[in-house]
Amino acid sequence: HIAPTTYVPPTRIANDTFVIHQIQPALGQPLFVYLNSMVILGKEPMIVDTGTPANCEQWLKDVFSIVEPNDVRWIFLSHDDVDHTGNLDQAMAACPNAQLVCNWAMIERHTNCFDFPLDRCRWVMDGETLDIGDRTLHALRPPVFDSPTTRGLFDPTTGVYWAVDTFATPLPDPHLA
């Protein structure tokens, strides 16, 4: 795994909502792609996607600078691509009170690389909702997606919509801007 060479600290984007950034070279330099995940605080904190294995150490530091691992109640996977599931083993181990919000297709597609803890899984399909204590989140497929397992996530409390890879566009080198 090649670790990212550009670091952007977590960004607060709404009340109780933070984006965890990872910037990776894409299609050869000087293009880069932002591979983000998110933390939603509140009564039952949630991690949305788990980053890539190339950024594991920094991803764990960033996430757990926002929320204590024992406080995390939910880990939501938007889909099963490695840039969204790369630190799933570490997140599940660090967060013993968390349930994994996924769907059966993700498990079926990922059985050769991750041992899903079925007793800790919560199935949420496109169009369904999940109550996380102080808000109800909506799983809504984004307008553009690259995996059949994709579900976006809408938080009507903050108005934040996790659109997954809808806007995953390679950008110029941040150092040249």
PDB file of N, CA and C in Angstrom, residues 15-17 39-46 71 73-74 130-138 154-159:
ATOM      1  N   ASN A  15     -23.286  20.489  12.039  1.00  0.00           N
ATOM      2  CA  ASN A  15     -23.337  20.175  13.458  1.00  0.00           C
ATOM      3  C   ASN A  15     -23.180  18.663  13.644  1.00  0.00           C
ATOM      4  N   ASP A  16     -22.207  18.256  14.449  1.00  0.00           N
ATOM      5  CA  ASP A  16     -21.969  16.829  14.752  1.00  0.00           C
ATOM      6  C   ASP A  16     -21.522  16.005  13.549  1.00  0.00           C
ATOM      7  N   THR A  17     -21.020  16.627  12.480  1.00  0.00           N
ATOM      8  CA  THR A  17     -20.669  15.878  11.273  1.00  0.00           C
ATOM      9  C   THR A  17     -19.306  16.323  10.753  1.00  0.00           C
ATOM     10  N   VAL A  39     -17.750  11.032  10.024  1.00  0.00           N
ATOM     11  CA  VAL A  39     -18.168  10.696  11.384  1.00  0.00           C
ATOM     12  C   VAL A  39     -19.374  11.549  11.717  1.00  0.00           C
ATOM     13  N   ILE A  40     -20.437  10.899  12.199  1.00  0.00           N
ATOM     14  CA  ILE A  40     -21.622  11.602  12.683  1.00  0.00           C
ATOM     15  C   ILE A  40     -21.672  11.378  14.185  1.00  0.00           C
ATOM     16  N   LEU A  41     -21.606  12.459  14.947  1.00  0.00           N
ATOM     17  CA  LEU A  41     -21.710  12.355  16.403  1.00  0.00           C
ATOM     18  C   LEU A  41     -23.191  12.355  16.783  1.00  0.00           C
ATOM     19  N   GLY A  42     -23.495  12.592  18.013  1.00  0.00           N
ATOM     20  CA  GLY A  42     -24.876  12.576  18.462  1.00  0.00           C
ATOM     21  C   GLY A  42     -25.059  11.471  19.480  1.00  0.00           C
ATOM     22  N   LYS A  43     -26.297  11.121  19.729  1.00  0.00           N
ATOM     23  CA  LYS A  43     -26.603  10.127  20.764  1.00  0.00           C
ATOM     24  C   LYS A  43     -25.959   8.766  20.492  1.00  0.00           C
ATOM     25  N   GLU A  44     -25.987   8.332  19.237  1.00  0.00           N
ATOM     26  CA  GLU A  44     -25.380   7.053  18.850  1.00  0.00           C
ATOM     27  C   GLU A  44     -24.429   7.311  17.677  1.00  0.00           C
ATOM     28  N   PRO A  45     -23.161   7.638  17.961  1.00  0.00           N
ATOM     29  CA  PRO A  45     -22.211   8.015  16.911  1.00  0.00           C
ATOM     30  C   PRO A  45     -22.046   6.941  15.829  1.00  0.00           C
ATOM     31  N   MET A  46     -21.781   7.441  14.607  1.00  0.00           N
ATOM     32  CA  MET A  46     -21.643   6.572  13.447  1.00  0.00           C
ATOM     33  C   MET A  46     -20.401   6.952  12.652  1.00  0.00           C
ATOM     34  N   ASP A  71     -17.642   4.575  22.108  1.00  0.00           N
ATOM     35  CA  ASP A  71     -18.901   5.301  21.931  1.00  0.00           C
ATOM     36  C   ASP A  71     -19.551   5.038  20.570  1.00  0.00           C
ATOM     37  N   ARG A  73     -21.557   3.476  17.822  1.00  0.00           N
ATOM     38  CA  ARG A  73     -22.634   2.480  17.819  1.00  0.00           C
ATOM     39  C   ARG A  73     -22.909   1.915  16.434  1.00  0.00           C
ATOM     40  N   TRP A  74     -22.462   2.642  15.381  1.00  0.00           N
ATOM     41  CA  TRP A  74     -22.772   2.234  14.017  1.00  0.00           C
ATOM     42  C   TRP A  74     -21.566   2.463  13.110  1.00  0.00           C
ATOM     43  N   LEU A 130     -32.693   4.307   9.299  1.00  0.00           N
ATOM     44  CA  LEU A 130     -32.024   3.787  10.492  1.00  0.00           C
ATOM     45  C   LEU A 130     -32.081   4.847  11.581  1.00  0.00           C
ATOM     46  N   ASP A 131     -32.631   4.482  12.723  1.00  0.00           N
ATOM     47  CA  ASP A 131     -32.703   5.377  13.877  1.00  0.00           C
ATOM     48  C   ASP A 131     -31.394   5.261  14.647  1.00  0.00           C
ATOM     49  N   ILE A 132     -30.677   6.386  14.807  1.00  0.00           N
ATOM     50  CA  ILE A 132     -29.427   6.373  15.579  1.00  0.00           C
ATOM     51  C   ILE A 132     -29.567   7.228  16.850  1.00  0.00           C
ATOM     52  N   GLY A 133     -30.733   7.159  17.465  1.00  0.00           N
ATOM     53  CA  GLY A 133     -30.948   7.776  18.771  1.00  0.00           C
ATOM     54  C   GLY A 133     -31.543   9.161  18.733  1.00  0.00           C
ATOM     55  N   ASP A 134     -30.864  10.105  18.108  1.00  0.00           N
ATOM     56  CA  ASP A 134     -31.367  11.478  18.076  1.00  0.00           C
ATOM     57  C   ASP A 134     -31.722  11.932  16.669  1.00  0.00           C
ATOM     58  N   ARG A 135     -31.704  11.008  15.713  1.00  0.00           N
ATOM     59  CA  ARG A 135     -32.052  11.329  14.320  1.00  0.00           C
ATOM     60  C   ARG A 135     -32.304  10.027  13.569  1.00  0.00           C
ATOM     61  N   THR A 136     -33.038  10.148  12.487  1.00  0.00           N
ATOM     62  CA  THR A 136     -33.293   9.013  11.613  1.00  0.00           C
ATOM     63  C   THR A 136     -32.604   9.281  10.287  1.00  0.00           C
ATOM     64  N   LEU A 137     -31.690   8.394   9.911  1.00  0.00           N
ATOM     65  CA  LEU A 137     -30.942   8.519   8.667  1.00  0.00           C
ATOM     66  C   LEU A 137     -31.633   7.725   7.566  1.00  0.00           C
ATOM     67  N   HIS A 138     -31.515   8.213   6.320  1.00  0.00           N
ATOM     68  CA  HIS A 138     -32.157   7.584   5.170  1.00  0.00           C
ATOM     69  C   HIS A 138     -31.098   7.059   4.207  1.00  0.00           C
ATOM     70  N   PHE A 154     -28.579  10.057   3.909  1.00  0.00           N
ATOM     71  CA  PHE A 154     -29.096  11.406   4.124  1.00  0.00           C
ATOM     72  C   PHE A 154     -29.464  11.585   5.591  1.00  0.00           C
ATOM     73  N   ASP A 155     -28.962  12.683   6.171  1.00  0.00           N
ATOM     74  CA  ASP A 155     -29.267  13.053   7.548  1.00  0.00           C
ATOM     75  C   ASP A 155     -30.163  14.296   7.510  1.00  0.00           C
ATOM     76  N   PRO A 156     -31.476  14.141   7.671  1.00  0.00           N
ATOM     77  CA  PRO A 156     -32.363  15.304   7.599  1.00  0.00           C
ATOM     78  C   PRO A 156     -32.152  16.297   8.751  1.00  0.00           C
ATOM     79  N   THR A 157     -31.516  15.873   9.819  1.00  0.00           N
ATOM     80  CA  THR A 157     -31.236  16.778  10.942  1.00  0.00           C
ATOM     81  C   THR A 157     -30.245  17.855  10.537  1.00  0.00           C
ATOM     82  N   THR A 158     -29.216  17.489   9.771  1.00  0.00           N
ATOM     83  CA  THR A 158     -28.194  18.449   9.350  1.00  0.00           C
ATOM     84  C   THR A 158     -28.320  18.845   7.879  1.00  0.00           C
ATOM     85  N   GLY A 159     -29.070  18.070   7.104  1.00  0.00           N
ATOM     86  CA  GLY A 159     -29.170  18.308   5.668  1.00  0.00           C
ATOM     87  C   GLY A 159     -27.998  17.736   4.891  1.00  0.00           C
TER      88      GLY A 159
END
